[in-house]
C-alpha cells in the first residue's frame, strides 16, 4: 500500500500538469490558463500561461467575501514596543486597498517596481500586498543591509517608489532607517520619484519636501481595486547573495506562486484555514515572503508578524509566550533561534510557565539542523520537529517531511524526502547519478515546480549560466549532499562561496571585494568558520601592502567597520587576521577550503597542488592567535 506522500510524489513527476492543475482549483482565476506547463522555451519553463489572476485578491478580498472578514489575518506581536495588535481580514482589505490607492496616486502602475525597506511591522505586509493589488512588483530589502546594498538594489530594480519606516528596533536599540535610505538614494544612480515613510513614535524621520510622503496619507486615499495580471507576470523580486557583489534578483510570478504556496500550507505544514501559523523570520528573507506574507494569507490562516528576538525580548521564553498567547499551531524558524534559546535556558525551564497545547509541529530551515538542536526541541516541545530544505530561488521546500500527506520517522540531519514536484537527484562530477549514500551535487530535473523562480531580474543569461548550464536539463542547487537507500535527503554544504550566518545567506566573495577595496590591503580571503550559535561566521585574512606602517589591529578595525558600512550589520563580520601570505595552488587559486579546515581544527589532506606548504603553518599560527585552530575551546561539529 502506498501512502499519500508516495501517491502525490509519483503523480507530481509522472503527470505534473494534472497534479498542479488540480492544486490550482484552490485559487480564484479571473481567467483560467491556456496551458498548465509551457515548455516551448526550455529551460525557461512557465506555469499557467494564459491565466489571469490577482494575488492580493486571493490573499485578502476573497476571504472577506467568503465570510472570514472578522477573523484575524495578522497578529502583530512586538515585545520591543510592548504592542500586540490584531488586524482582521476586513481591516487588512481596507488598509491594503487604501495604501494601494496612495501608491497609485504616486504613479505606481502594473509592472512598476516598489522597493520596501521596513522593520517587522504589519505595514510591511500591507505594502507588499498593496503592490500585488496593483500588479506592481515589490522588492523587499532586509533591514540589516547597509545603504550601499540598498543602492545596488535600487539601481537594479529601478523602483518608482520606496516604502520605508522611520526606524527599526533591534532588542533595545533604535535604528533610524530613514538616514540609511536617504544615503542609499544619494548613492544610487536611479532616483525614485517618491518615498513613503511610516513614522514610528520612537523616531521622527526628516522628510524631503515633494519627494517623501507620510504613510498616514493613505487614510485619505481612494481605495484601489485589484488589477488583473497575467499568471506569468512578476509578483516580486527578492535579491539574494551570489558569488559576486552584484546580488541576484530572484523573480517570482503570480499564478504558479499562489498555486504552490497554497498547496504547501495543508500538504507540507498540515495547517487548516483559520489556524495560526507563525514564521519567526523577517519579511526581508524568502521565508518571510512565502510564510509570513503570502502562503498563510492565501490559505485563510492567521499569520504572525513578530518584532523581537528569540532571546532578550525579554528572555529565552519569548517564543513560548507568543505560542501560548496566540495559540500558534505551527512554528517555523531557523535552527539558530533554537540554539540561542537552548544556550540561555538549557533545561527549558521557562517553557513550564506556558500552555503550549496549541502547538502541533515545529519546522526548521535556512541552514542545516544539527541533531542536538533537533533532539532538544523534540524532547522539550514534544511535537514533530521537521527540518526542511529550501532556497530563495525555490520559494518553498525542496525536501521536507510533508506532515499533511504522511509523517515519516525523522532521521536527524536529514530534511526527509524530496517534496512532491521535485525530481531531486544526486550527480557526480561526470554527471552520472550517484548511488544511494554517495555524495554529489544536488540537482533537480527540470521543470522546477510552480512557485519557484523563473528568471533573474534583468539577467536571464546569468539565470541560465548560474543554474541551468552546468547540468543541462537540471537545476543546480549549489548544495552538495546525498540521498540514502530510504530516499532521505542529506544536505551537507554549499559548492560555492555562500555561507550561512544565523540562517542568513551571505557571500564570502562579496566580503572579499569589500576587504580588497581597503587601501592598505594587498590580498585577502574570507571563509566561513563553524560557530555554535550562528552555524557559521565569516573570518577574514588580509595581507597588507608593502610599506603600510599602521598597526595590524588598526587595519583590522577599519576593515571590520568597512564591511559593516558597505554590506551591513547582517554580515556579522567581526573576526579578521593579518597574514604575510595566503596559501595557493600553483595556478594561484586561494586554498580557502584548507584554511577553513585549519580554522575549525579539522583534519585535512595537504592539497597536492599547493605551491608552498609552509604557508599553512603561518596561517595556523595566525589563527591560533585569534582563538581558532588548535586554540579553539568550543566543541564544534
Ligand atoms: N535591522 C537592522 N539591523 C539588524 C536587523 C534589522 N532588521 N536584523 C539584524 N540586524 C543586526 C543585528 O542587530 C546584529 O547587529 P550587531 O552586530 O550590532 O549586534 C547584526 O545585524 C547581526 O544580526 P544576527 O546575525 O541576526 O544576530 P543577532 O545576535 O542579532 O541575533 C539570532 C542572533 C540567532 C537571535 C537571530 O539571528 C535570530 O533570531 N535568527 C533566527 C530567525 C531568522 O532570522 N531566520 C531567518 C531565516 S528563516
Ligand atoms: P537562502 O536562499 O537564504 O534560503 O539559503 C539557502 C541555503 O541555505 C541552501 O542552499 C542551503 O545551503 C541552506 N539551507 C537552507 N535550509 C537548509 C536545511 N534544511 N538543511 C541544510 N541546509 C539548508
XYZ file of C-alpha atoms and ligand atoms in Angstrom:
708
model
C 0.000 0.000 0.000
C 1.424 3.338 -0.944
C 0.899 6.273 1.396
C -0.457 9.700 0.413
C 3.048 11.139 0.117
C 4.135 8.431 -2.321
C 0.979 8.842 -4.388
C 1.389 12.617 -4.551
C 5.104 12.393 -5.273
C 4.739 9.871 -8.075
C 1.849 11.699 -9.698
C 3.643 15.063 -9.463
C 6.532 13.663 -11.528
C 4.524 11.494 -13.949
C 1.742 13.971 -14.564
C 2.909 17.397 -13.390
C 0.255 19.188 -15.426
C -2.589 17.173 -13.924
C -1.141 17.423 -10.424
C -0.721 21.204 -10.440
C -3.943 21.839 -12.385
C -5.772 20.107 -9.528
C -3.936 22.228 -6.955
C -4.787 25.340 -8.994
C -8.504 24.772 -8.309
C -7.915 26.263 -4.852
C -7.058 29.610 -6.404
C -9.510 32.121 -7.837
C -8.678 32.736 -11.500
C -10.042 35.715 -13.386
C -9.351 33.636 -16.479
C -8.132 30.049 -16.470
C -4.863 29.165 -18.137
C -4.367 28.048 -21.714
C -1.503 25.780 -20.782
C -0.521 24.422 -17.362
C 3.130 23.986 -18.287
C 4.603 25.915 -21.160
C 7.823 24.214 -22.232
C 8.195 25.999 -25.555
C 11.413 27.769 -24.451
C 13.352 25.222 -22.421
C 14.935 25.652 -19.922
C 12.764 28.741 -19.369
C 9.603 26.900 -18.347
C 6.473 28.852 -17.416
C 3.412 27.731 -15.472
C -0.219 28.560 -16.165
C 0.379 30.635 -19.298
C -2.682 32.490 -20.488
C -4.164 32.509 -16.972
C -5.175 35.765 -15.305
C -5.247 36.407 -11.567
C -4.635 38.827 -8.743
C -2.559 37.644 -5.802
C -3.917 40.231 -3.362
C -7.483 39.248 -4.219
C -6.697 35.636 -3.347
C -4.834 36.557 -0.158
C -7.270 39.145 1.183
C -10.531 40.103 -0.575
C -11.561 36.566 -1.317
C -11.559 35.644 2.365
C -13.684 38.655 3.262
C -16.200 37.596 0.586
C -16.104 34.040 1.967
C -17.021 35.164 5.495
C -13.599 35.458 7.127
C -13.857 39.251 7.485
C -13.776 39.174 11.287
C -11.045 36.551 11.526
C -7.532 37.709 12.398
C -5.382 37.896 9.284
C -2.309 39.298 11.026
C -1.284 39.278 14.669
C 1.418 41.859 15.266
C 3.394 40.960 18.378
C 6.170 43.362 19.251
C 7.842 42.867 22.619
C 10.282 45.652 21.697
C 7.455 48.202 21.648
C 5.214 46.353 24.071
C 2.475 46.058 21.452
C 0.077 43.309 20.438
C -2.371 44.207 17.668
C -4.746 42.112 15.594
C -5.739 43.017 12.051
C -8.792 41.179 10.719
C -9.163 40.225 7.068
C -11.720 43.040 6.633
C -9.333 45.561 8.204
C -6.479 44.230 6.097
C -8.538 44.701 2.949
C -9.279 48.262 3.983
C -5.633 49.070 4.792
C -4.224 47.399 1.690
C -6.696 48.954 -0.724
C -6.094 52.426 0.725
C -2.339 52.012 0.665
C -2.597 50.755 -2.918
C -4.645 53.892 -3.622
C -1.833 56.016 -2.190
C 0.758 54.222 -4.322
C -1.402 54.634 -7.399
C -1.678 58.349 -6.652
C 2.133 58.439 -6.621
C 2.191 56.993 -10.115
C 2.596 53.272 -9.407
C 1.027 51.111 -12.112
C 1.095 47.499 -13.211
C 4.688 46.354 -13.739
C 6.280 49.257 -11.849
C 8.714 48.358 -9.086
C 8.308 49.395 -5.458
C 11.154 48.811 -3.031
C 10.201 48.019 0.568
C 12.771 48.643 3.326
C 10.894 48.038 6.539
C 11.270 46.572 10.009
C 8.963 43.791 11.209
C 5.746 45.768 11.365
C 2.447 44.760 9.728
C 2.721 47.737 7.397
C 5.495 45.828 5.607
C 2.964 43.112 4.706
C 0.386 45.762 3.802
C 2.895 47.359 1.414
C 3.683 44.003 -0.250
C 0.004 43.180 -0.705
C -0.761 46.681 -1.993
C 1.848 46.187 -4.726
C 0.304 42.818 -5.597
C -3.097 44.525 -5.744
C -1.873 46.971 -8.358
C 0.132 44.408 -10.287
C 3.264 46.307 -9.245
C 6.426 44.361 -8.450
C 7.773 44.659 -4.921
C 11.332 44.174 -3.872
C 11.747 43.892 -0.114
C 15.218 44.576 1.265
C 16.154 43.225 4.696
C 16.643 45.977 7.288
C 20.085 44.728 8.323
C 21.629 45.704 4.970
C 23.557 48.961 4.706
C 22.903 51.890 2.351
C 25.334 50.612 -0.251
C 23.467 47.303 -0.600
C 20.207 49.179 -0.760
C 21.638 51.419 -3.500
C 22.705 48.378 -5.551
C 19.147 47.076 -5.390
C 17.662 50.497 -6.208
C 19.828 50.659 -9.329
C 18.870 47.173 -10.434
C 15.138 47.259 -9.674
C 14.641 50.955 -10.615
C 11.700 51.484 -8.244
C 9.250 54.322 -8.784
C 8.552 54.441 -5.041
C 10.391 53.234 -1.933
C 8.365 52.367 1.169
C 10.174 52.596 4.487
C 9.812 53.477 8.154
C 11.461 55.972 10.442
C 13.197 53.230 12.407
C 13.620 49.600 13.297
C 14.179 48.286 16.800
C 16.866 45.711 17.485
C 16.149 44.464 21.031
C 16.686 47.739 22.911
C 18.488 49.636 20.128
C 16.514 52.011 17.943
C 17.942 52.061 14.418
C 16.898 55.065 12.328
C 16.141 53.717 8.850
C 15.454 56.986 7.052
C 19.060 58.313 7.118
C 20.162 54.941 5.698
C 17.542 55.238 2.985
C 18.423 58.866 2.189
C 22.084 57.899 1.915
C 21.199 54.957 -0.360
C 19.215 57.246 -2.654
C 22.192 59.630 -2.748
C 24.486 56.737 -3.700
C 22.158 55.283 -6.337
C 22.128 56.396 -9.959
C 18.409 55.695 -10.179
C 16.241 58.079 -8.146
C 12.744 57.044 -7.043
C 10.045 59.630 -7.640
C 8.777 59.240 -4.068
C 9.295 57.535 -0.758
C 6.504 56.688 1.655
C 7.615 56.705 5.281
C 5.882 55.152 8.263
C 6.633 57.488 11.158
C 7.088 55.396 14.272
C 6.816 57.001 17.728
C 10.427 56.118 18.614
C 11.991 58.331 15.907
C 10.614 61.064 13.664
C 12.173 60.870 10.205
C 13.127 64.109 8.489
C 11.174 64.338 5.238
C 12.254 65.749 1.883
C 9.519 68.078 0.646
C 7.965 66.983 -2.635
C 9.591 63.542 -2.539
C 8.733 61.968 0.818
C 5.157 61.153 1.737
C 3.864 60.235 5.189
C 2.294 56.768 5.388
C -0.751 58.284 7.121
C -1.692 59.944 3.806
C -3.081 56.520 2.863
C -6.069 57.235 5.125
C -7.179 59.899 2.666
C -6.528 57.852 -0.478
C -9.318 56.380 -2.591
C -9.203 52.580 -2.180
C -7.752 50.795 -5.214
C -9.365 47.687 -6.661
C -7.413 44.575 -7.646
C -5.769 44.806 -11.056
C -5.894 41.671 -13.190
C -2.440 40.442 -14.194
C -1.164 37.535 -16.238
C -0.360 34.468 -14.147
C 3.149 34.729 -15.564
C 3.625 38.408 -14.660
C 6.199 39.114 -11.936
C 4.910 39.454 -8.373
C 8.195 40.245 -6.718
C 11.963 40.463 -6.978
C 13.971 39.259 -3.994
C 17.694 39.852 -4.074
C 19.948 37.165 -2.705
C 23.683 36.670 -2.437
C 25.505 35.427 -5.469
C 29.197 34.854 -5.859
C 29.919 38.499 -6.643
C 28.943 41.830 -5.103
C 26.079 42.056 -7.615
C 23.168 40.300 -5.905
C 20.819 38.077 -7.864
C 17.257 39.342 -8.242
C 15.145 36.207 -7.930
C 11.803 36.757 -9.715
C 8.570 35.031 -8.742
C 5.354 35.015 -10.790
C 1.745 35.398 -9.640
C -0.145 32.266 -10.728
C 2.247 29.380 -10.106
C 3.433 31.024 -6.902
C -0.077 31.087 -5.457
C -0.843 27.535 -6.531
C 2.305 26.115 -4.953
C 2.224 28.105 -1.724
C -1.452 27.449 -1.056
C -0.825 23.743 -1.664
C 2.066 23.639 0.834
C 0.015 25.020 3.708
C -2.036 21.834 4.044
C 0.277 19.291 2.479
C 3.635 20.304 3.943
C 2.622 22.181 7.123
C -0.719 20.459 7.816
C -2.426 23.774 8.538
C -6.154 24.365 8.141
C -7.651 27.737 7.215
C -8.383 29.657 10.436
C -5.376 28.252 12.324
C -2.470 30.433 13.424
C 0.834 29.925 11.629
C 3.991 31.672 12.790
C 7.123 32.028 10.712
C 9.626 33.680 13.053
C 11.759 35.154 10.320
C 11.803 38.554 8.646
C 9.854 39.825 5.651
C 13.212 40.635 4.063
C 14.026 36.933 3.595
C 12.347 34.367 1.394
C 10.818 32.638 4.427
C 9.171 35.937 5.276
C 7.836 36.384 1.739
C 6.444 32.882 1.491
C 5.365 32.117 5.059
C 4.837 35.411 6.863
C 3.073 37.102 3.977
C 1.732 35.015 1.130
C 1.082 31.363 1.992
C -0.791 31.780 5.309
C -2.969 34.528 3.840
C -3.687 32.637 0.616
C -4.800 29.783 2.865
C -7.108 31.919 5.037
C -4.943 31.268 8.082
C -3.677 33.831 10.580
C -0.075 34.944 10.276
C 2.123 36.468 12.971
C 4.412 39.450 12.467
C 6.840 39.211 15.385
C 9.140 42.131 16.090
C 11.545 40.626 18.560
C 14.238 38.029 19.045
C 14.165 34.507 20.454
C 16.198 35.709 23.432
C 16.492 39.095 25.107
C 12.968 40.327 24.297
C 12.735 39.884 27.235
C 14.076 36.369 27.793
C 14.512 32.902 26.314
C 10.814 32.208 26.937
C 9.764 34.767 24.292
C 8.785 32.140 21.686
C 6.820 30.103 24.249
C 4.946 33.231 25.342
C 3.949 34.044 21.745
C 2.898 30.438 21.059
C 0.680 30.235 24.124
C -0.748 33.751 23.872
C -1.775 33.436 20.220
C -2.485 29.698 20.159
C 0.023 29.031 17.409
C -0.499 25.731 15.567
C 2.895 25.567 13.851
C 6.120 27.498 14.299
C 8.676 27.886 11.526
C 12.107 29.312 12.311
C 15.829 28.794 11.794
C 17.772 26.319 13.968
C 19.961 29.220 15.142
C 16.966 30.640 17.041
C 16.641 27.358 18.945
C 20.377 27.262 19.623
C 20.072 30.769 21.085
C 17.192 29.672 23.351
C 18.965 26.453 24.364
C 22.107 28.376 25.275
C 20.203 30.693 27.637
C 17.810 28.134 29.077
C 19.352 24.676 28.549
C 16.738 22.869 30.633
C 13.864 24.774 29.060
C 12.685 25.914 32.484
C 10.878 28.914 31.024
C 8.741 26.561 28.959
C 6.994 25.391 32.128
C 5.341 28.804 32.521
C 3.329 28.473 29.320
C 0.452 26.428 27.917
C 1.906 25.039 24.724
C -1.006 22.738 23.916
C -1.896 24.519 20.646
C 1.480 23.728 19.047
C 1.373 20.746 16.717
C 4.721 20.999 14.909
C 7.983 22.881 14.647
C 9.550 23.492 11.220
C 13.199 24.432 10.851
C 15.006 25.737 7.747
C 17.525 28.237 6.498
C 20.575 26.190 7.448
C 21.413 22.619 8.331
C 19.647 21.492 11.510
C 22.171 19.932 13.852
C 20.944 16.738 15.521
C 21.468 18.212 19.055
C 19.105 21.088 18.364
C 16.514 18.772 16.837
C 16.704 16.446 19.837
C 16.438 19.332 22.303
C 13.359 20.689 20.523
C 11.737 17.241 20.275
C 12.322 16.475 23.938
C 11.051 19.774 25.222
C 8.241 20.627 22.821
C 7.023 17.040 22.360
C 5.813 17.715 18.812
C 7.214 16.634 15.430
C 10.310 18.658 14.566
C 10.594 18.968 10.807
C 13.820 20.041 9.185
C 13.118 21.162 5.632
C 15.469 22.368 2.955
C 14.904 25.227 0.590
C 16.422 28.277 -1.026
C 15.488 31.804 -2.002
C 15.373 30.562 -5.586
C 12.904 27.770 -4.844
C 10.445 29.745 -2.679
C 9.293 26.615 -0.909
C 10.684 23.333 0.351
C 12.642 21.052 -1.972
C 12.737 18.379 0.727
C 10.533 18.046 3.785
C 8.588 15.695 5.985
C 5.230 16.617 4.446
C 3.086 16.324 7.563
C -0.190 16.861 5.722
C 0.496 13.852 3.490
C 2.376 11.360 5.624
C 4.559 11.713 8.693
C 7.805 9.805 8.186
C 10.103 8.930 11.077
C 12.742 11.643 11.443
C 16.372 10.879 10.724
C 18.290 13.667 12.472
C 20.477 15.515 9.995
C 18.077 14.867 7.109
C 15.248 17.133 5.865
C 13.452 13.832 4.999
C 12.336 13.316 1.387
C 12.027 15.319 -1.807
C 8.675 17.134 -1.727
C 6.100 16.441 -4.467
C 7.051 18.351 -7.596
C 10.789 17.947 -7.061
C 12.660 15.357 -9.117
C 15.726 15.599 -6.905
C 18.832 13.715 -7.982
C 22.477 13.484 -6.965
C 25.034 13.720 -9.757
C 28.783 13.146 -9.632
C 31.424 15.210 -11.387
C 30.926 13.228 -14.586
C 27.173 13.995 -14.426
C 26.319 10.358 -13.594
C 23.721 9.512 -10.974
C 25.286 8.761 -7.603
C 24.410 5.568 -5.787
C 22.348 5.839 -2.588
C 24.578 7.178 0.163
C 27.138 8.632 -2.247
C 27.723 12.386 -2.008
C 27.492 14.577 -5.087
C 25.773 17.695 -6.411
C 22.108 18.009 -5.528
C 20.274 18.880 -8.730
C 16.615 18.989 -9.742
C 15.429 17.632 -13.068
C 13.594 20.355 -14.970
C 10.963 21.657 -14.961
C 11.041 23.097 -11.487
C 7.574 23.044 -9.913
C 5.377 26.159 -9.778
C 6.273 28.808 -7.187
C 9.979 28.677 -7.957
C 11.917 31.447 -9.710
C 11.698 31.677 -13.465
C 14.457 34.183 -14.134
C 16.774 36.718 -12.512
C 15.680 40.322 -12.849
C 17.325 41.888 -15.894
C 19.692 38.924 -16.077
C 18.236 35.995 -17.995
C 21.679 34.932 -19.197
C 23.014 34.907 -15.623
C 19.998 32.810 -14.627
C 20.899 30.300 -17.302
C 24.619 30.302 -16.586
C 24.356 30.187 -12.787
C 21.720 27.492 -12.513
C 20.968 25.653 -15.752
C 24.173 25.486 -17.784
C 26.389 23.124 -15.773
C 23.983 20.177 -15.726
C 21.864 20.502 -18.899
C 18.244 19.624 -18.144
C 18.737 20.156 -14.404
C 18.644 22.999 -11.888
C 21.874 23.180 -9.911
C 21.063 23.863 -6.265
C 24.750 24.574 -5.437
C 24.299 22.339 -2.400
C 26.219 19.094 -2.078
C 24.585 16.114 -0.444
C 23.247 12.618 -0.833
C 20.082 10.545 -0.829
C 20.114 7.333 1.218
C 18.519 3.952 0.397
C 15.246 5.064 2.025
C 15.050 8.227 -0.092
C 16.089 10.518 2.769
C 17.957 13.589 1.588
C 21.079 14.916 3.315
C 22.292 18.432 2.581
C 25.951 18.799 3.529
C 27.446 22.038 2.249
C 27.380 24.641 -0.478
C 29.507 24.068 -3.521
C 30.087 27.807 -3.969
C 31.313 30.579 -1.662
C 27.976 31.148 0.060
C 27.995 30.854 3.839
C 25.077 30.692 6.214
C 25.219 33.003 9.240
C 22.296 32.748 11.670
C 20.163 31.389 8.819
C 21.156 34.366 6.660
C 22.797 33.718 3.329
C 25.980 35.680 2.721
C 28.646 35.686 0.044
C 32.272 35.486 1.166
C 33.226 36.653 -2.339
C 31.310 39.855 -1.726
C 33.083 40.388 1.610
C 36.418 39.824 -0.124
C 35.532 42.559 -2.608
C 34.989 44.936 0.326
C 38.232 43.972 2.087
C 40.162 44.323 -1.163
C 38.838 47.870 -1.550
C 40.691 48.975 1.634
C 43.762 50.986 0.591
C 46.147 49.018 2.853
C 45.013 45.557 1.750
C 47.049 43.811 -0.942
C 45.245 40.476 -0.907
C 42.542 38.829 1.132
C 40.352 35.786 1.681
C 37.146 35.259 3.644
C 35.998 31.856 4.841
C 33.067 30.601 6.920
C 34.075 29.073 10.252
C 31.845 26.971 12.472
C 30.004 28.807 15.234
C 27.958 27.211 17.964
C 25.211 29.822 17.870
C 25.055 31.123 14.313
C 26.144 27.959 12.495
C 28.839 29.818 10.611
C 30.647 33.129 10.960
C 32.803 34.906 8.397
C 36.525 35.150 9.125
C 38.869 37.325 7.092
C 42.561 37.026 6.226
C 44.337 40.092 4.906
C 47.833 40.629 3.541
C 48.960 44.230 3.836
C 50.591 46.202 1.066
C 54.339 46.767 1.358
C 55.152 49.927 3.291
C 51.986 50.003 5.413
C 53.092 51.391 8.780
C 49.749 51.196 10.587
C 49.392 48.629 13.406
C 47.711 45.408 12.254
C 44.936 45.898 14.797
C 44.097 49.301 13.395
C 43.745 47.972 9.864
C 41.599 45.131 11.190
C 39.293 47.578 12.980
C 38.986 49.569 9.778
C 38.106 46.612 7.571
C 35.559 45.329 10.108
C 33.953 48.777 10.091
C 34.084 48.870 6.298
C 32.204 45.588 5.869
C 29.549 46.821 8.305
C 29.244 50.076 6.388
C 29.193 48.566 2.919
C 27.237 45.335 3.412
C 25.598 45.936 6.785
C 25.486 44.544 10.316
C 23.828 41.401 8.972
C 27.223 40.300 7.586
C 28.332 39.745 11.215
C 31.920 40.250 10.050
C 33.881 40.715 13.265
C 36.981 38.480 13.017
C 39.960 39.115 10.831
C 43.667 38.404 10.993
C 46.715 39.760 9.197
C 48.908 37.158 7.456
C 52.063 37.506 5.419
C 50.901 35.303 2.564
C 47.847 33.300 1.522
C 48.131 29.599 0.695
C 47.546 28.978 -3.003
C 47.703 26.307 -5.613
C 50.464 26.528 -8.185
C 47.928 28.083 -10.539
C 47.223 30.813 -7.991
C 43.861 29.655 -6.558
C 43.490 30.514 -2.858
C 43.020 27.350 -0.770
C 40.018 28.553 1.206
C 38.752 25.038 1.952
C 42.045 24.085 3.606
C 42.100 27.336 5.589
C 38.587 26.618 6.829
C 39.579 23.135 7.985
C 42.590 24.532 9.869
C 40.427 27.240 11.461
C 37.846 24.675 12.597
C 40.605 22.358 13.821
C 39.532 19.576 11.456
C 41.764 17.030 9.778
C 42.773 17.964 6.265
C 44.744 16.466 3.407
C 47.643 18.518 2.111
C 46.401 19.681 -1.327
C 48.567 18.051 -3.994
C 48.700 21.275 -5.982
C 49.774 23.541 -3.105
C 52.509 25.961 -4.034
C 54.206 26.357 -0.655
C 53.043 24.132 2.239
C 54.948 26.266 4.777
C 52.276 28.971 4.410
C 49.740 26.682 6.082
C 51.820 26.797 9.274
C 51.801 30.585 9.180
C 48.008 30.509 8.729
C 47.690 28.090 11.633
C 49.764 30.307 13.947
C 47.816 33.369 12.965
C 44.518 31.578 13.562
C 45.653 30.360 16.973
C 46.489 33.938 17.945
C 42.798 34.848 17.490
C 41.402 31.732 19.167
C 40.874 29.456 16.153
C 42.532 26.232 15.003
C 44.048 24.318 17.930
C 43.231 27.196 20.243
C 39.530 26.551 19.777
C 37.930 25.676 23.041
C 34.397 25.419 21.724
C 33.312 21.978 20.667
C 32.364 22.436 17.061
C 30.891 19.852 14.777
N 17.692 45.860 11.039
C 18.875 46.332 11.457
N 19.855 45.561 11.972
C 19.623 44.255 12.038
C 18.421 43.676 11.602
C 17.430 44.538 11.077
N 16.275 44.076 10.630
N 18.475 42.345 11.804
C 19.671 42.072 12.346
N 20.363 43.231 12.498
C 21.682 43.385 13.083
C 21.705 42.820 14.488
O 21.299 43.784 15.428
C 23.168 42.476 14.651
O 23.876 43.685 14.888
P 25.147 43.754 15.877
O 26.276 43.162 15.114
O 25.293 45.221 16.089
O 24.782 43.000 17.105
C 23.579 42.025 13.258
O 22.606 42.578 12.367
C 23.617 40.526 13.075
O 22.300 40.007 13.258
P 22.026 38.475 13.614
O 23.006 37.639 12.850
O 20.585 38.172 13.435
O 22.500 38.349 15.112
P 21.786 38.681 16.477
O 22.847 38.468 17.500
O 21.090 39.981 16.454
O 20.666 37.545 16.652
C 19.710 35.341 16.491
C 21.004 36.175 16.562
C 20.078 33.896 16.344
C 18.926 35.548 17.766
C 18.865 35.843 15.269
O 19.640 35.793 14.107
C 17.608 35.054 15.040
O 16.638 35.184 15.737
N 17.589 34.219 13.999
C 16.518 33.262 13.729
C 15.417 33.699 12.814
C 15.890 34.117 11.468
O 16.480 35.143 11.325
N 15.625 33.369 10.405
C 15.988 33.744 9.051
C 15.783 32.638 8.079
S 14.414 31.599 8.443
P 18.513 31.005 1.435
O 18.482 31.236 -0.028
O 18.911 32.196 2.226
O 17.224 30.401 1.923
O 19.650 29.932 1.709
C 19.603 28.711 1.044
C 20.712 27.829 1.501
O 20.602 27.589 2.909
C 20.644 26.465 0.871
O 21.233 26.422 -0.407
C 21.369 25.607 1.891
O 22.754 25.714 1.734
C 20.967 26.245 3.194
N 19.806 25.557 3.783
C 18.545 26.007 3.864
N 17.763 25.123 4.515
C 18.551 24.065 4.835
C 18.332 22.806 5.503
N 17.153 22.496 5.998
N 19.385 21.970 5.612
C 20.598 22.296 5.120
N 20.867 23.460 4.501
C 19.858 24.339 4.356
